[in-house]
Amino acid sequence: MKTIAVLTSGGDAPGMNAAIRAVVRTALDKKFTVMGIERGYSGLINGEVMPMERKTVADIIQRGGTVLKTARSEEFKTEKGRKKAVGVLKKFGIDGLVVIGGDGSFRGAQELSKMSIATIGIPGTIDNDLAYTDFTIGFDTAVNTVLDAINKLRDTSTSHERVSVVEVMGRNCGDIALYSGLAGGAENIILPEIGYDGDELCRSIIREKTKGKLHNLIVLAEGIGGAEALAEKIQKVTGIEARATKLGHIQRGGSPSCMDRILASKFGYRAVELLEEGKTSRVVGIRGGKIVDLDIDEALNMSKHFDNKLYNIANALA
Ligand code: ADP
């Protein structure tokens, strides 16, 4: 293998740049030629390929987003689209590809590996919704962004003795809500993995208010409903003023945390090592603090473990 390429695909996540930098610099150290593909699989199909040097990735470790840009591509989901993509890779002499993204991007990488392109996936998504790895790049930064917002909301909801419902991202995974809820001292954390009883929630808000709680902070994962509707219900049933805040896309931006930069650097380094070892159709991850790699199929077929213990701790401390 002489030439490898790197792309970012699907939803962006803080730390993707640190991963690109790690891939490029590790590969150059190992005497590979390295290409960057812009706009994910869509850019690959369109031949948006550029050479990457050490200096191309200078000054990006601290930046959120992805300098290679990201996209979703319906065309790549078709065999015709993928054939075009392989044609572009062949044209540039690329025989190994590092894909930084989530589960959808990994499925794409798996398809390319069946077409004689060595592919390695790096988990980049704020949602932390990949079962095979304890953490994905971007999750820690997103949780810290949410935490900052929770701290601010706590001030104002205490002053006004209000209920505050904060809706956070995560698709069907409640990890952002669970971690930020525990770290932010939320009274209630509502997760798709657990579900909730709206009437019981309202009764508990009244009980807590009677006991003298100045505020009630509820962290709601997007996968279980909308903050606006929940706040309306709470206000109607309890008579206590309730406000909704949907944090939205600010959760995807910002300078990556130390943890995300280090994770991205380790993943990028290992991904290139795997290509050097002649591996393909694998994804890198972290489990119990150790960097691991698994077959893409095996990784995507695993079911996500829900951290019940962490949830119980959050409830006990609320
Ligand atoms: P993420 O990687 O963040 O989960 P998506 O699910 O949107 O994001 O996937 C990103 C891109 O990966 C899609 O736009 C598509 O081009 C490609 N992709 C997703 N699923 C498949 C699949 N089953 N086969 C081939 N390509 C896929």
Coordinates of C-alpha atoms and ligand atoms in Angstrom, one line a residue:
M1 CA 0.0 0.0 0.0
K2 CA 1.4 3.4 -1.0
T3 CA -1.4 5.9 -1.1
I4 CA -4.2 6.4 1.5
A5 CA -7.0 8.8 1.8
V6 CA -9.1 10.2 4.6
L7 CA -12.7 11.6 4.6
T8 CA -15.3 12.8 7.1
S9 CA -18.9 11.7 6.6
G10 CA -22.4 12.1 8.1
G11 CA -22.9 14.4 11.1
D12 CA -19.9 16.5 12.1
A13 CA -18.3 16.3 15.6
P14 CA -15.7 18.3 17.5
G15 CA -12.4 16.4 17.3
M16 CA -12.8 15.3 13.7
N17 CA -10.0 17.7 12.8
A18 CA -7.7 16.2 15.4
A19 CA -8.4 12.8 13.8
I20 CA -7.7 14.0 10.3
R21 CA -4.4 15.5 11.6
A22 CA -3.5 12.2 13.3
V23 CA -4.2 10.2 10.2
V24 CA -2.3 12.5 7.9
R25 CA 0.8 12.9 10.1
T26 CA 1.0 9.2 11.0
A27 CA 0.7 8.2 7.4
L28 CA 3.4 10.7 6.3
D29 CA 5.7 9.4 9.0
K30 CA 5.1 5.9 7.6
K31 CA 6.0 7.2 4.1
F32 CA 2.5 6.9 2.6
T33 CA 1.2 9.5 0.2
V34 CA -1.9 11.0 1.8
M35 CA -5.0 12.5 0.1
G36 CA -7.9 14.3 1.7
I37 CA -11.4 13.8 0.2
E38 CA -13.8 16.7 0.7
R39 CA -17.5 16.4 1.5
G40 CA -17.6 12.7 2.4
Y41 CA -18.8 10.1 -0.1
S42 CA -20.4 12.8 -2.1
G43 CA -17.0 14.5 -2.7
L44 CA -15.5 11.1 -3.4
I45 CA -18.0 10.4 -6.2
N46 CA -17.3 13.9 -7.6
G47 CA -13.5 13.5 -7.4
E48 CA -12.9 16.2 -4.7
V49 CA -9.5 14.8 -3.8
M50 CA -6.5 16.9 -2.7
P51 CA -3.0 16.1 -1.5
M52 CA -2.4 16.4 2.2
E53 CA 0.9 17.5 3.7
R54 CA 2.0 18.0 7.3
K55 CA 1.2 21.7 7.0
T56 CA -2.2 21.1 5.5
V57 CA -3.3 19.9 8.9
A58 CA -1.4 22.6 10.9
D59 CA -3.4 24.7 13.3
I60 CA -6.6 22.5 13.2
I61 CA -6.3 20.4 16.4
Q62 CA -8.2 23.0 18.4
R63 CA -10.9 23.7 15.8
G64 CA -14.4 22.2 15.8
G65 CA -16.1 21.0 12.6
T66 CA -14.1 19.3 9.9
V67 CA -11.7 21.1 7.5
L68 CA -12.6 18.3 4.9
K69 CA -16.3 19.2 5.3
T70 CA -18.9 16.6 5.5
A71 CA -22.0 15.5 3.6
R72 CA -24.6 12.9 3.2
S73 CA -24.8 11.1 -0.2
E74 CA -27.8 9.2 -1.5
E75 CA -25.9 8.4 -4.7
F76 CA -23.3 6.5 -2.7
K77 CA -26.0 4.2 -1.4
T78 CA -26.5 2.9 -4.9
E79 CA -24.1 0.4 -6.6
K80 CA -23.7 2.8 -9.5
G81 CA -22.6 5.5 -7.1
R82 CA -20.2 3.3 -5.3
K83 CA -18.7 2.1 -8.6
K84 CA -18.0 5.8 -9.5
A85 CA -16.4 6.2 -6.1
V86 CA -14.1 3.3 -6.6
G87 CA -13.2 4.6 -10.1
V88 CA -12.1 7.9 -8.5
L89 CA -10.0 6.1 -5.8
K90 CA -8.4 4.0 -8.5
K91 CA -7.7 7.1 -10.7
F92 CA -5.8 8.6 -7.8
G93 CA -4.0 5.4 -6.9
I94 CA -5.7 5.2 -3.5
D95 CA -5.8 1.7 -2.0
G96 CA -6.6 2.5 1.6
L97 CA -9.3 4.8 3.0
V98 CA -9.9 6.0 6.5
V99 CA -13.6 7.0 7.1
I100 CA -14.4 9.2 10.1
G101 CA -18.1 9.2 10.9
G102 CA -21.0 7.3 12.5
D103 CA -22.7 4.0 11.7
G104 CA -24.0 5.1 8.3
S105 CA -20.6 6.1 7.2
F106 CA -19.2 2.7 8.5
R107 CA -21.8 0.9 6.3
G108 CA -20.5 2.8 3.4
A109 CA -16.9 1.9 4.3
Q110 CA -17.9 -1.8 4.5
E111 CA -19.3 -1.6 1.0
L112 CA -16.1 -0.2 -0.3
S113 CA -14.1 -2.9 1.4
K114 CA -16.0 -5.4 -0.6
M115 CA -14.8 -3.6 -3.7
S116 CA -11.1 -4.1 -3.0
I117 CA -10.5 -0.8 -1.2
A118 CA -9.0 -1.3 2.3
T119 CA -11.1 0.7 4.7
I120 CA -10.8 1.6 8.4
G121 CA -13.5 3.4 10.3
I122 CA -12.9 6.0 13.1
P123 CA -16.0 6.7 15.3
G124 CA -16.9 10.4 15.0
T125 CA -20.3 11.4 16.3
I126 CA -21.4 13.4 19.3
D127 CA -24.2 10.9 20.0
N128 CA -22.0 8.1 21.4
D129 CA -24.5 5.7 19.9
L130 CA -22.0 3.1 18.6
A131 CA -22.2 -0.1 20.7
Y132 CA -18.7 -1.4 20.2
T133 CA -16.9 1.6 21.7
D134 CA -17.2 3.2 25.1
F135 CA -16.7 6.6 23.6
T136 CA -16.9 8.3 20.1
I137 CA -15.0 11.5 19.1
G138 CA -17.1 14.6 19.9
F139 CA -19.2 13.2 22.7
D140 CA -17.1 14.6 25.5
T141 CA -17.1 18.1 24.0
A142 CA -20.9 18.0 23.3
V143 CA -21.5 17.0 27.0
N144 CA -19.4 19.9 28.2
T145 CA -21.3 22.3 25.9
V146 CA -24.5 21.0 27.4
L147 CA -23.1 21.3 30.9
D148 CA -22.2 24.9 30.3
A149 CA -25.8 25.6 29.2
I150 CA -27.3 23.7 32.2
N151 CA -25.2 25.8 34.6
K152 CA -26.6 29.0 33.1
L153 CA -30.2 27.7 33.0
R154 CA -29.8 26.7 36.7
D155 CA -29.0 30.3 37.7
T156 CA -32.1 31.7 36.0
S157 CA -34.5 28.9 36.9
T158 CA -33.5 29.2 40.6
S159 CA -34.1 33.0 40.5
H160 CA -37.5 32.5 39.0
E161 CA -38.3 29.3 40.9
R162 CA -39.2 27.7 37.6
V163 CA -39.0 24.3 36.0
S164 CA -36.5 24.1 33.2
V165 CA -36.7 21.5 30.5
V166 CA -33.5 21.2 28.4
E167 CA -33.6 19.1 25.2
V168 CA -30.3 17.6 24.1
M169 CA -29.2 15.7 21.1
G170 CA -28.2 12.0 20.8
R171 CA -30.8 10.6 18.4
N172 CA -32.0 7.4 20.0
C173 CA -29.1 7.3 22.4
G174 CA -29.5 8.9 25.8
D175 CA -25.8 9.2 26.7
I176 CA -25.5 13.0 26.2
A177 CA -28.6 13.5 28.5
L178 CA -27.4 11.0 31.0
Y179 CA -23.8 12.3 31.4
S180 CA -24.8 16.0 31.3
G181 CA -27.7 15.4 33.6
L182 CA -25.6 13.7 36.2
A183 CA -22.7 16.2 35.9
G184 CA -25.2 19.1 35.9
G185 CA -27.1 17.8 39.0
A186 CA -30.4 17.6 37.1
E187 CA -33.5 16.6 39.1
N188 CA -34.8 14.5 36.3
I189 CA -33.1 12.8 33.3
I190 CA -35.4 11.5 30.7
L191 CA -34.0 8.9 28.3
P192 CA -35.2 6.8 25.4
E193 CA -33.6 3.7 27.0
I194 CA -35.8 4.1 30.1
G195 CA -39.0 6.0 29.1
Y196 CA -41.0 8.0 31.6
D197 CA -44.5 8.6 33.1
G198 CA -45.5 12.2 32.5
D199 CA -48.1 12.2 35.3
E200 CA -45.7 10.8 37.8
L201 CA -43.1 13.4 36.7
C202 CA -45.6 16.2 37.4
R203 CA -46.4 14.7 40.9
S204 CA -42.7 14.6 41.7
I205 CA -42.2 18.2 40.7
I206 CA -45.0 19.2 43.1
R207 CA -43.6 17.1 45.9
E208 CA -40.1 18.6 45.4
K209 CA -41.5 22.1 45.3
T210 CA -43.4 21.5 48.5
K211 CA -40.1 20.3 50.1
G212 CA -38.6 23.7 49.2
K213 CA -36.7 23.0 45.9
L214 CA -36.1 26.3 44.2
H215 CA -35.9 24.9 40.7
N216 CA -36.4 21.6 38.9
L217 CA -34.0 21.0 36.1
I218 CA -35.1 18.3 33.6
V219 CA -32.7 17.0 30.9
L220 CA -34.6 15.4 28.1
A221 CA -33.0 13.4 25.3
E222 CA -34.3 14.2 21.9
G223 CA -35.1 10.5 21.2
I224 CA -38.0 10.6 23.7
G225 CA -39.8 13.8 22.7
G226 CA -39.8 17.5 22.6
A227 CA -39.0 20.0 25.4
E228 CA -41.7 22.4 24.4
A229 CA -44.6 19.9 24.7
L230 CA -43.2 18.6 28.0
A231 CA -42.9 22.1 29.5
E232 CA -46.4 22.9 28.4
K233 CA -47.8 19.8 30.1
I234 CA -45.8 20.4 33.3
Q235 CA -47.1 24.0 33.6
K236 CA -50.7 23.0 32.9
V237 CA -50.7 20.1 35.3
T238 CA -48.6 21.5 38.2
G239 CA -49.3 25.2 37.8
I240 CA -45.6 25.9 38.2
E241 CA -44.0 28.0 35.4
A242 CA -42.0 25.7 33.1
R243 CA -39.7 26.8 30.3
A244 CA -38.2 24.8 27.4
T245 CA -34.8 25.2 25.9
K246 CA -33.7 23.2 22.9
L247 CA -29.9 23.4 22.6
G248 CA -29.8 22.3 19.0
H249 CA -26.8 22.6 16.8
I250 CA -24.6 24.4 19.3
Q251 CA -23.9 21.0 20.7
R252 CA -22.1 20.0 17.5
G253 CA -19.7 22.9 17.5
G254 CA -16.9 24.3 19.5
S255 CA -13.2 23.6 20.3
P256 CA -12.8 19.9 21.1
S257 CA -12.1 19.0 24.7
C258 CA -8.8 17.5 25.8
M259 CA -10.4 14.0 25.9
D260 CA -11.7 14.3 22.4
R261 CA -8.4 15.5 21.0
I262 CA -6.5 12.6 22.7
L263 CA -9.1 10.1 21.6
A264 CA -9.0 11.4 18.0
S265 CA -5.2 11.3 18.0
K266 CA -5.1 7.7 19.3
F267 CA -7.8 6.6 16.8
G268 CA -6.1 8.3 13.9
Y269 CA -2.7 6.7 14.7
R270 CA -4.2 3.2 15.1
A271 CA -6.2 3.5 11.9
V272 CA -3.1 4.1 9.9
E273 CA -1.3 1.3 11.7
L274 CA -4.1 -1.1 10.7
L275 CA -3.8 -0.1 7.0
E276 CA 0.0 -0.6 7.3
E277 CA -0.7 -4.1 8.7
G278 CA -2.8 -4.8 5.6
K279 CA -6.1 -4.9 7.6
T280 CA -9.4 -3.9 6.0
S281 CA -13.1 -3.5 7.0
R282 CA -12.3 -2.7 10.6
V283 CA -13.2 0.0 13.0
V284 CA -11.2 1.4 15.9
G285 CA -12.7 2.1 19.3
I286 CA -11.9 2.3 23.0
R287 CA -13.0 -0.2 25.6
G288 CA -12.1 -0.1 29.3
G289 CA -9.4 2.5 28.4
K290 CA -7.8 0.4 25.7
I291 CA -7.7 1.1 22.0
V292 CA -9.3 -1.8 20.2
D293 CA -10.3 -2.7 16.6
L294 CA -13.1 -4.9 15.4
D295 CA -14.6 -6.1 12.1
I296 CA -17.2 -3.6 10.9
D297 CA -19.9 -6.2 10.7
E298 CA -19.3 -7.4 14.2
A299 CA -19.2 -3.8 15.5
L300 CA -22.4 -2.7 13.8
N301 CA -24.3 -5.8 15.0
M302 CA -23.6 -5.2 18.6
S303 CA -26.3 -3.8 20.8
K304 CA -25.6 -0.7 22.9
H305 CA -25.2 -1.4 26.6
F306 CA -27.1 1.0 28.8
D307 CA -25.2 2.2 31.9
N308 CA -27.9 1.5 34.5
K309 CA -25.5 2.0 37.3
L310 CA -24.8 5.6 36.1
Y311 CA -28.5 6.2 35.8
N312 CA -29.2 5.0 39.3
I313 CA -26.4 7.2 40.7
A314 CA -27.9 10.2 38.9
N315 CA -31.3 9.4 40.4
A316 CA -29.9 8.8 43.9
L317 CA -28.1 12.2 43.9
A318 CA -30.9 14.3 42.3
Ligands
ADP1 P1 -23.5 8.9 10.1 O1 -22.2 8.3 9.5 O2 -23.2 10.1 11.0 O3 -24.3 7.8 10.8 P2 -25.4 8.9 7.9 O4 -26.2 7.7 8.5 O5 -26.1 10.0 7.3 O6 -24.4 9.5 9.0 O7 -24.4 8.2 6.8 C1 -23.5 9.0 6.1 C2 -23.4 8.6 4.7 O8 -22.9 7.2 4.6 C3 -24.7 8.5 3.9 O9 -25.1 9.8 3.4 C4 -24.4 7.5 2.8 O10 -23.7 8.1 1.7 C5 -23.5 6.5 3.5 N1 -24.2 5.4 3.9 C6 -25.1 5.2 4.9 N2 -25.6 4.0 5.0 C7 -25.1 3.3 3.9 C8 -25.3 2.0 3.4 N3 -26.1 1.1 4.0 N4 -24.6 1.6 2.3 C9 -23.7 2.5 1.7 N5 -23.6 3.8 2.1 C10 -24.2 4.2 3.2

